[in-house]
Short mmCIF file of C-alpha atoms in Angstrom, two decimals:
data_model
loop_
_atom_site.label_atom_id
_atom_site.label_comp_id
_atom_site.label_asym_id
_atom_site.label_seq_id
_atom_site.Cartn_x
_atom_site.Cartn_y
_atom_site.Cartn_z
CA UNK A 137 161.67 226.51 33.69
CA UNK A 138 158.77 228.96 32.97
CA UNK A 139 161.25 231.42 31.21
CA UNK A 140 162.59 228.64 29.03
CA UNK A 141 159.08 227.50 28.04
CA UNK A 142 158.14 231.12 27.24
CA UNK A 143 161.26 231.59 25.10
CA UNK A 144 160.64 228.31 23.27
CA UNK A 145 156.97 229.30 22.52
CA UNK A 146 158.11 232.86 21.37
CA UNK A 147 160.74 231.30 19.09
CA UNK A 148 158.23 228.86 17.64
CA UNK A 149 155.72 231.62 16.96
CA UNK A 150 158.47 233.71 15.31
CA UNK A 151 159.42 230.80 13.04
CA UNK A 152 155.82 230.09 12.15
CA UNK A 153 155.15 233.67 11.14
CA UNK A 154 158.41 233.87 9.07
CA UNK A 155 157.82 230.61 7.28
CA UNK A 156 154.30 231.56 6.20
CA UNK A 157 154.53 232.64 2.64
CA UNK A 158 151.83 234.81 1.09
CA UNK A 159 151.02 234.41 -2.58
CA UNK A 160 151.65 237.59 -4.50
CA UNK A 161 148.51 239.43 -5.71
CA UNK A 162 147.88 237.95 -9.15
CA UNK A 163 145.38 237.83 -11.99
CA UNK A 164 144.70 234.20 -12.92
CA UNK A 165 148.22 233.21 -11.88
CA UNK A 166 149.98 236.22 -13.38
CA UNK A 167 151.57 238.38 -10.74
CA UNK A 168 150.44 241.97 -11.04
CA UNK A 169 153.96 243.11 -9.94
CA UNK A 170 155.26 242.26 -13.42
CA UNK A 171 155.85 244.89 -16.02
CA UNK A 172 153.18 245.80 -18.60
CA UNK A 173 155.25 244.19 -21.38
CA UNK A 174 155.62 240.92 -19.50
CA UNK A 175 151.90 240.84 -18.75
CA UNK A 176 151.03 241.52 -22.49
CA UNK A 177 153.39 238.70 -23.54
CA UNK A 178 151.86 236.43 -21.00
CA UNK A 179 148.34 237.10 -22.11
CA UNK A 180 149.27 236.63 -25.78
CA UNK A 181 150.93 233.28 -24.80
CA UNK A 182 147.49 232.30 -23.33
CA UNK A 183 145.77 232.92 -26.59
CA UNK A 184 144.54 236.44 -26.18
CA UNK A 185 145.04 238.94 -28.96
CA UNK A 186 145.28 242.79 -28.56
CA UNK A 187 142.14 244.57 -29.70
CA UNK A 188 143.93 247.64 -31.14
CA UNK A 189 140.64 249.45 -31.93
CA UNK A 190 139.66 249.34 -28.18
CA UNK A 191 143.08 250.03 -26.83
CA UNK A 192 144.69 253.35 -25.88
CA UNK A 193 148.36 252.90 -26.55
CA UNK A 194 149.34 255.14 -23.69
CA UNK A 195 147.18 253.86 -20.86
CA UNK A 196 145.18 250.70 -21.66
CA UNK A 197 145.34 247.48 -23.64
CA UNK A 198 142.26 245.42 -24.42
CA UNK A 199 142.60 241.61 -24.98
CA UNK A 200 140.08 239.38 -26.65
CA UNK A 201 139.98 235.70 -27.23
CA UNK A 202 137.47 233.53 -29.16
CA UNK A 203 138.00 230.74 -26.64
CA UNK A 204 136.92 232.90 -23.64
CA UNK A 205 133.55 234.57 -22.93
CA UNK A 206 135.14 237.69 -21.52
CA UNK A 207 137.52 240.59 -22.58
CA UNK A 208 140.35 241.77 -20.50
CA UNK A 209 141.23 245.36 -19.99
CA UNK A 210 144.77 246.20 -18.74
CA UNK A 211 145.25 249.76 -17.38
CA UNK A 212 148.92 250.80 -16.78
CA UNK A 213 151.07 253.81 -16.04
CA UNK A 214 154.77 253.94 -16.71
CA UNK A 215 155.08 250.23 -17.39
CA UNK A 216 153.36 249.53 -13.97
CA UNK A 217 150.00 247.69 -13.87
CA UNK A 218 147.29 249.94 -12.42
CA UNK A 219 144.33 247.57 -12.81
CA UNK A 220 143.12 244.47 -14.69
CA UNK A 221 139.46 244.03 -15.40
CA UNK A 222 137.47 241.14 -16.98
CA UNK A 223 134.29 242.21 -18.79
CA UNK A 224 131.50 239.74 -19.50
CA UNK A 225 128.46 240.53 -21.62
CA UNK A 226 125.39 238.29 -21.74
CA UNK A 227 121.93 238.35 -23.20
CA UNK A 228 120.00 237.41 -20.09
CA UNK A 229 120.11 238.68 -16.48
CA UNK A 230 119.98 235.09 -15.13
CA UNK A 231 123.25 234.22 -16.70
CA UNK A 232 125.13 237.16 -15.21
CA UNK A 233 123.51 236.65 -11.71
CA UNK A 234 124.62 232.95 -11.73
CA UNK A 235 128.15 233.69 -12.94
CA UNK A 236 128.46 236.56 -10.34
CA UNK A 237 127.58 234.08 -7.56
CA UNK A 238 130.02 231.42 -8.94
CA UNK A 239 132.89 233.90 -9.17
CA UNK A 240 132.17 235.35 -5.71
CA UNK A 241 131.99 231.83 -4.18
CA UNK A 242 135.26 230.94 -5.93
CA UNK A 243 137.12 233.95 -4.69
CA UNK A 244 135.69 233.50 -1.19
CA UNK A 245 137.08 229.95 -1.20
CA UNK A 246 140.46 230.86 -2.86
CA UNK A 247 141.17 233.85 -0.58
CA UNK A 248 139.51 232.28 2.54
CA UNK A 249 137.84 235.67 3.13
CA UNK A 250 134.34 237.13 3.23
CA UNK A 251 133.73 239.96 0.80
CA UNK A 252 132.46 243.37 1.66
CA UNK A 253 129.16 243.71 -0.22
CA UNK A 254 128.10 247.34 -0.27
CA UNK A 255 125.36 246.64 -2.86
CA UNK A 256 123.29 243.49 -2.91
CA UNK A 257 120.21 243.92 -5.15
CA UNK A 258 118.79 241.53 -7.70
CA UNK A 259 120.15 243.47 -10.66
CA UNK A 260 123.12 245.35 -9.13
CA UNK A 261 125.65 243.57 -6.89
CA UNK A 262 129.15 244.46 -5.73
CA UNK A 263 131.42 242.19 -3.74
CA UNK A 264 134.88 243.49 -2.73
CA UNK A 265 137.58 241.15 -1.44
CA UNK A 266 140.61 242.52 0.33
CA UNK A 267 143.47 240.37 -0.88
CA UNK A 268 147.05 240.54 0.38
CA UNK A 269 148.36 243.24 -2.02
CA UNK A 270 145.12 244.49 -3.64
CA UNK A 271 141.38 244.62 -3.99
CA UNK A 272 139.28 242.27 -6.13
CA UNK A 273 135.78 243.65 -6.99
CA UNK A 274 133.05 241.57 -8.60
CA UNK A 275 130.45 243.93 -10.05
CA UNK A 276 127.08 242.93 -11.63
CA UNK A 277 125.06 245.53 -13.47
CA UNK A 278 121.86 244.37 -15.11
CA UNK A 279 120.40 247.50 -16.64
CA UNK A 280 119.69 247.45 -20.41
CA UNK A 281 122.43 245.05 -21.28
CA UNK A 282 123.61 242.71 -18.50
CA UNK A 283 127.21 243.14 -17.69
CA UNK A 284 129.58 241.52 -15.17
CA UNK A 285 133.06 242.78 -14.39
CA UNK A 286 135.77 241.43 -12.15
CA UNK A 287 138.43 244.08 -11.33
CA UNK A 288 141.85 243.55 -9.80
CA UNK A 289 143.36 246.66 -8.28
CA UNK A 290 146.87 246.35 -6.84
CA UNK A 291 147.47 248.36 -3.64
CA UNK A 292 149.95 251.21 -4.01
#
């Protein structure tokens, strides 16, 4: 009887672990496993335009949108996405501090994980989240011009 119960529990644990599906590492719903061309098309479909003056045709593409308060930098190599970074620019330090906290809290809730925060000063904060297939970094730098970056780095 004990052996049967043990086998039953083992099978149930196996089924539970196999049925658990992890979401692929993504940037705002776009899987980072897609090709660079697919990502560019998806961003353009969302209303972003390529800023050709800021882009390097061989390694980076910069997207801008009048509807969003951030720019998106896509770094790639051989049609494979290397990193995606949102860059925010504000006029006051308070705006970036508040947005940093909101983004950090949102990722904490979405990923159900605590971030590693190697730097937590008033004007310089970093929070790194270890997601399933990559690292998400939320970086606040309030030096001369307040900046906030959210970087998505797929694991290799």
